[in-house]
Amino acid sequence: MNSQEQTQVGVRRTVIRTVAVLVGMFGFAFALVPLYDVFCRITGLNGKVDATAQSIVHEEVDESRYINVQFITRGSPGLPWQMSVEMRQMSVHPGQMAEVDFTFTNNSHSESWGRAVPSVSPSAATTHLRKISCFCFQEQLLKGEERLTIPLVFQLARDLPADINTITLVYTLYPVEHAIRNASLNSAKSDLENENDPSNNLSIDPKNNKAAGEAI
């Protein structure tokens, strides 16, 4: 093998190694987002909270201490909804169970799906906030001009750090596009089942995954 052939082989090896490194970096970048999200939910870093229901812990209420809990709601440009809260702030004892109502309003004439994604500030309080019941656990479907009121039931742990006196809970609305397609498929499936079942004279609405709440 002459020097020219050796040079060409070396160039090919370099190109192959460079492409392999770039592909690996690209894949790692994609994997980083879900891994970081999982890490944040477990540790409470960056105010992310776990979107699953937690059990009430029966512990003595610390009546010597009040925590100011603030609620902030934010809309989304891609979702014609308005989200409001019964009260913007409330005082809660650590260990006490509290409840506050949130109302979702669809300002359009068409039904749409959405989800409220929570975050907590300061992030150190995230692991000390227990959500017993929350609309954020699942997607919501609102028909045109429908209003839905759902309670948030939560509890602050007694071991909340002593330097935390105020907790801000922010809910941001996001559209859920894939749920629209699922609703259409479920509706078509229900209609087909009703047509094939002569004993069923009642129409079945597609399951809309609404949390327990009051439609207005």
mmCIF file of C-alpha atoms in Angstrom, residues 4-196:
data_model
loop_
_atom_site.group_PDB
_atom_site.id
_atom_site.type_symbol
_atom_site.label_atom_id
_atom_site.label_comp_id
_atom_site.label_asym_id
_atom_site.label_seq_id
_atom_site.Cartn_x
_atom_site.Cartn_y
_atom_site.Cartn_z
ATOM 1 C CA GLN A 4 -1.647 7.842 -1.149
ATOM 2 C CA GLU A 5 -3.735 4.761 -0.356
ATOM 3 C CA GLN A 6 -2.748 4.995 3.317
ATOM 4 C CA THR A 7 -3.871 8.624 3.337
ATOM 5 C CA GLN A 8 -7.257 7.715 1.822
ATOM 6 C CA VAL A 9 -7.783 4.933 4.382
ATOM 7 C CA GLY A 10 -6.922 7.331 7.193
ATOM 8 C CA VAL A 11 -9.371 9.923 5.877
ATOM 9 C CA ARG A 12 -12.168 7.320 5.646
ATOM 10 C CA ARG A 13 -11.539 6.190 9.222
ATOM 11 C CA THR A 14 -11.614 9.770 10.429
ATOM 12 C CA VAL A 15 -14.892 10.460 8.601
ATOM 13 C CA ILE A 16 -16.507 7.281 9.974
ATOM 14 C CA ARG A 17 -15.428 8.094 13.542
ATOM 15 C CA THR A 18 -16.669 11.684 13.203
ATOM 16 C CA VAL A 19 -20.072 10.573 11.911
ATOM 17 C CA ALA A 20 -20.367 7.997 14.718
ATOM 18 C CA VAL A 21 -19.596 10.661 17.327
ATOM 19 C CA LEU A 22 -22.142 13.072 15.806
ATOM 20 C CA VAL A 23 -24.855 10.382 15.751
ATOM 21 C CA GLY A 24 -24.094 9.504 19.357
ATOM 22 C CA MET A 25 -24.264 13.146 20.431
ATOM 23 C CA PHE A 26 -27.544 13.617 18.544
ATOM 24 C CA GLY A 27 -29.112 10.589 20.262
ATOM 25 C CA PHE A 28 -27.812 11.679 23.651
ATOM 26 C CA ALA A 29 -29.327 15.130 23.193
ATOM 27 C CA PHE A 30 -32.761 13.583 22.531
ATOM 28 C CA ALA A 31 -32.466 11.239 25.518
ATOM 29 C CA LEU A 32 -31.406 14.075 27.794
ATOM 30 C CA VAL A 33 -34.802 15.807 27.757
ATOM 31 C CA PRO A 34 -36.933 12.907 29.092
ATOM 32 C CA LEU A 35 -34.177 11.854 31.509
ATOM 33 C CA TYR A 36 -33.953 15.399 32.882
ATOM 34 C CA ASP A 37 -37.740 15.576 33.162
ATOM 35 C CA VAL A 38 -37.857 12.322 35.150
ATOM 36 C CA PHE A 39 -35.022 13.518 37.384
ATOM 37 C CA CYS A 40 -36.820 16.811 38.025
ATOM 38 C CA ARG A 41 -40.065 15.055 38.946
ATOM 39 C CA ILE A 42 -38.313 12.746 41.405
ATOM 40 C CA THR A 43 -36.163 15.387 43.069
ATOM 41 C CA GLY A 44 -38.402 18.434 42.629
ATOM 42 C CA LEU A 45 -35.604 20.265 40.826
ATOM 43 C CA ASN A 46 -36.735 23.304 38.836
ATOM 44 C CA GLY A 47 -40.181 23.175 40.464
ATOM 45 C CA LYS A 48 -41.469 20.162 38.521
ATOM 46 C CA VAL A 49 -44.000 18.035 40.388
ATOM 47 C CA ASP A 50 -45.100 14.434 40.014
ATOM 48 C CA ALA A 51 -48.474 14.273 38.232
ATOM 49 C CA THR A 52 -49.870 11.401 40.291
ATOM 50 C CA ALA A 53 -52.222 11.389 43.260
ATOM 51 C CA GLN A 54 -50.733 11.048 46.725
ATOM 52 C CA SER A 55 -52.310 9.747 49.909
ATOM 53 C CA ILE A 56 -53.232 11.937 52.862
ATOM 54 C CA VAL A 57 -50.720 11.600 55.680
ATOM 55 C CA HIS A 58 -52.480 11.650 59.041
ATOM 56 C CA GLU A 59 -50.123 13.769 61.086
ATOM 57 C CA GLU A 60 -50.596 16.420 63.729
ATOM 58 C CA VAL A 61 -51.260 19.859 62.281
ATOM 59 C CA ASP A 62 -48.603 22.421 63.134
ATOM 60 C CA GLU A 63 -50.863 25.285 64.233
ATOM 61 C CA SER A 64 -47.879 27.374 65.327
ATOM 62 C CA ARG A 65 -46.936 28.048 61.739
ATOM 63 C CA TYR A 66 -48.727 29.480 58.697
ATOM 64 C CA ILE A 67 -47.618 29.040 55.097
ATOM 65 C CA ASN A 68 -48.851 31.472 52.462
ATOM 66 C CA VAL A 69 -49.816 29.486 49.350
ATOM 67 C CA GLN A 70 -50.208 31.535 46.157
ATOM 68 C CA PHE A 71 -51.916 30.342 42.954
ATOM 69 C CA ILE A 72 -51.085 31.619 39.468
ATOM 70 C CA THR A 73 -52.817 30.516 36.256
ATOM 71 C CA ARG A 74 -51.457 30.961 32.740
ATOM 72 C CA GLY A 75 -53.077 30.416 29.367
ATOM 73 C CA SER A 76 -51.636 29.128 26.120
ATOM 74 C CA PRO A 77 -51.771 30.764 22.640
ATOM 75 C CA GLY A 78 -52.792 27.435 21.129
ATOM 76 C CA LEU A 79 -55.722 26.809 23.477
ATOM 77 C CA PRO A 80 -58.836 29.071 23.622
ATOM 78 C CA TRP A 81 -59.338 28.425 27.330
ATOM 79 C CA GLN A 82 -59.376 30.625 30.389
ATOM 80 C CA MET A 83 -58.349 29.274 33.773
ATOM 81 C CA SER A 84 -59.294 31.004 37.006
ATOM 82 C CA VAL A 85 -58.947 30.169 40.681
ATOM 83 C CA GLU A 86 -61.382 30.707 43.551
ATOM 84 C CA MET A 87 -58.766 32.592 45.587
ATOM 85 C CA ARG A 88 -55.319 33.788 44.632
ATOM 86 C CA GLN A 89 -53.746 32.950 47.965
ATOM 87 C CA MET A 90 -54.544 31.197 51.226
ATOM 88 C CA SER A 91 -52.854 30.492 54.558
ATOM 89 C CA VAL A 92 -52.294 26.848 55.435
ATOM 90 C CA HIS A 93 -50.811 25.045 58.438
ATOM 91 C CA PRO A 94 -48.264 22.308 57.720
ATOM 92 C CA GLY A 95 -50.063 18.982 58.081
ATOM 93 C CA GLN A 96 -53.436 20.570 57.260
ATOM 94 C CA MET A 97 -55.471 19.427 54.254
ATOM 95 C CA ALA A 98 -56.711 22.325 52.097
ATOM 96 C CA GLU A 99 -58.992 22.682 49.087
ATOM 97 C CA VAL A 100 -59.427 25.365 46.440
ATOM 98 C CA ASP A 101 -61.584 25.426 43.275
ATOM 99 C CA PHE A 102 -60.234 26.064 39.769
ATOM 100 C CA THR A 103 -62.526 26.873 36.840
ATOM 101 C CA PHE A 104 -61.802 26.131 33.185
ATOM 102 C CA THR A 105 -63.728 28.009 30.477
ATOM 103 C CA ASN A 106 -63.676 27.190 26.779
ATOM 104 C CA ASN A 107 -64.110 30.524 24.989
ATOM 105 C CA SER A 108 -64.560 28.951 21.555
ATOM 106 C CA HIS A 109 -67.560 27.262 19.925
ATOM 107 C CA SER A 110 -65.644 24.023 19.329
ATOM 108 C CA GLU A 111 -64.636 21.314 21.772
ATOM 109 C CA SER A 112 -60.955 20.960 22.568
ATOM 110 C CA TRP A 113 -58.592 19.104 24.856
ATOM 111 C CA GLY A 114 -56.115 20.662 27.243
ATOM 112 C CA ARG A 115 -53.995 19.995 30.267
ATOM 113 C CA ALA A 116 -52.813 22.151 33.155
ATOM 114 C CA VAL A 117 -49.122 21.572 33.903
ATOM 115 C CA PRO A 118 -47.998 22.588 37.407
ATOM 116 C CA SER A 119 -44.760 23.983 38.764
ATOM 117 C CA VAL A 120 -43.807 24.988 42.303
ATOM 118 C CA SER A 121 -41.629 27.763 43.656
ATOM 119 C CA PRO A 122 -39.366 27.546 45.560
ATOM 120 C CA SER A 123 -38.317 24.189 44.130
ATOM 121 C CA ALA A 124 -37.296 23.005 47.612
ATOM 122 C CA ALA A 125 -41.004 22.915 48.546
ATOM 123 C CA THR A 126 -41.943 20.550 45.713
ATOM 124 C CA THR A 127 -41.328 17.311 47.599
ATOM 125 C CA HIS A 128 -43.249 18.665 50.607
ATOM 126 C CA LEU A 129 -46.445 19.386 48.648
ATOM 127 C CA ARG A 130 -48.825 16.423 48.531
ATOM 128 C CA LYS A 131 -51.556 16.600 45.867
ATOM 129 C CA ILE A 132 -54.455 14.424 46.968
ATOM 130 C CA SER A 133 -56.744 15.334 44.063
ATOM 131 C CA CYS A 134 -55.836 17.500 41.087
ATOM 132 C CA PHE A 135 -57.096 18.232 37.578
ATOM 133 C CA CYS A 136 -53.447 18.187 36.476
ATOM 134 C CA PHE A 137 -53.358 14.389 36.731
ATOM 135 C CA GLN A 138 -55.113 13.975 33.396
ATOM 136 C CA GLU A 139 -56.234 15.735 30.234
ATOM 137 C CA GLN A 140 -59.529 17.618 30.153
ATOM 138 C CA LEU A 141 -62.123 17.891 27.391
ATOM 139 C CA LEU A 142 -64.311 20.984 27.183
ATOM 140 C CA LYS A 143 -67.148 21.383 24.713
ATOM 141 C CA GLY A 144 -67.745 24.716 23.044
ATOM 142 C CA GLU A 145 -68.387 27.484 25.643
ATOM 143 C CA GLU A 146 -68.378 24.923 28.458
ATOM 144 C CA ARG A 147 -67.220 25.750 31.977
ATOM 145 C CA LEU A 148 -65.833 23.163 34.377
ATOM 146 C CA THR A 149 -65.017 23.669 38.053
ATOM 147 C CA ILE A 150 -62.628 21.185 39.675
ATOM 148 C CA PRO A 151 -61.109 21.285 43.172
ATOM 149 C CA LEU A 152 -57.447 20.983 44.029
ATOM 150 C CA VAL A 153 -56.982 19.114 47.305
ATOM 151 C CA PHE A 154 -53.504 19.281 48.796
ATOM 152 C CA GLN A 155 -51.505 18.970 52.003
ATOM 153 C CA LEU A 156 -48.220 20.511 53.101
ATOM 154 C CA ALA A 157 -45.886 18.186 54.971
ATOM 155 C CA ARG A 158 -44.892 19.082 58.517
ATOM 156 C CA ASP A 159 -41.225 18.740 57.611
ATOM 157 C CA LEU A 160 -41.438 21.684 55.203
ATOM 158 C CA PRO A 161 -38.130 23.614 55.667
ATOM 159 C CA ALA A 162 -38.397 26.325 58.292
ATOM 160 C CA ASP A 163 -37.116 29.025 55.927
ATOM 161 C CA ILE A 164 -40.037 28.536 53.522
ATOM 162 C CA ASN A 165 -42.948 30.807 54.383
ATOM 163 C CA THR A 166 -44.479 31.279 50.921
ATOM 164 C CA ILE A 167 -45.160 28.696 48.206
ATOM 165 C CA THR A 168 -46.240 29.660 44.692
ATOM 166 C CA LEU A 169 -48.105 27.089 42.647
ATOM 167 C CA VAL A 170 -48.290 27.908 38.926
ATOM 168 C CA TYR A 171 -50.587 26.135 36.450
ATOM 169 C CA THR A 172 -49.968 26.611 32.728
ATOM 170 C CA LEU A 173 -52.500 25.418 30.149
ATOM 171 C CA TYR A 174 -51.336 23.473 27.104
ATOM 172 C CA PRO A 175 -53.343 22.099 24.158
ATOM 173 C CA VAL A 176 -53.444 18.312 23.729
ATOM 174 C CA GLU A 177 -53.772 17.531 20.042
ATOM 175 C CA HIS A 178 -53.485 13.731 20.121
ATOM 176 C CA ALA A 179 -56.473 13.484 22.457
ATOM 177 C CA ILE A 180 -58.710 14.963 19.753
ATOM 178 C CA ARG A 181 -57.893 12.113 17.412
ATOM 179 C CA ASN A 182 -58.436 9.586 20.198
ATOM 180 C CA ALA A 183 -61.843 11.121 20.971
ATOM 181 C CA SER A 184 -62.892 10.789 17.342
ATOM 182 C CA LEU A 185 -61.829 7.144 17.252
ATOM 183 C CA ASN A 186 -63.645 6.392 20.516
ATOM 184 C CA SER A 187 -66.787 8.123 19.235
ATOM 185 C CA ALA A 188 -66.774 6.123 15.992
ATOM 186 C CA LYS A 189 -66.206 2.900 17.918
ATOM 187 C CA SER A 190 -69.088 3.661 20.307
ATOM 188 C CA ASP A 191 -71.455 4.459 17.414
ATOM 189 C CA LEU A 192 -70.564 1.178 15.717
ATOM 190 C CA GLU A 193 -71.162 -0.816 18.896
ATOM 191 C CA ASN A 194 -74.539 0.872 19.421
ATOM 192 C CA GLU A 195 -75.643 0.049 15.869
ATOM 193 C CA ASN A 196 -74.720 -3.618 16.339
#
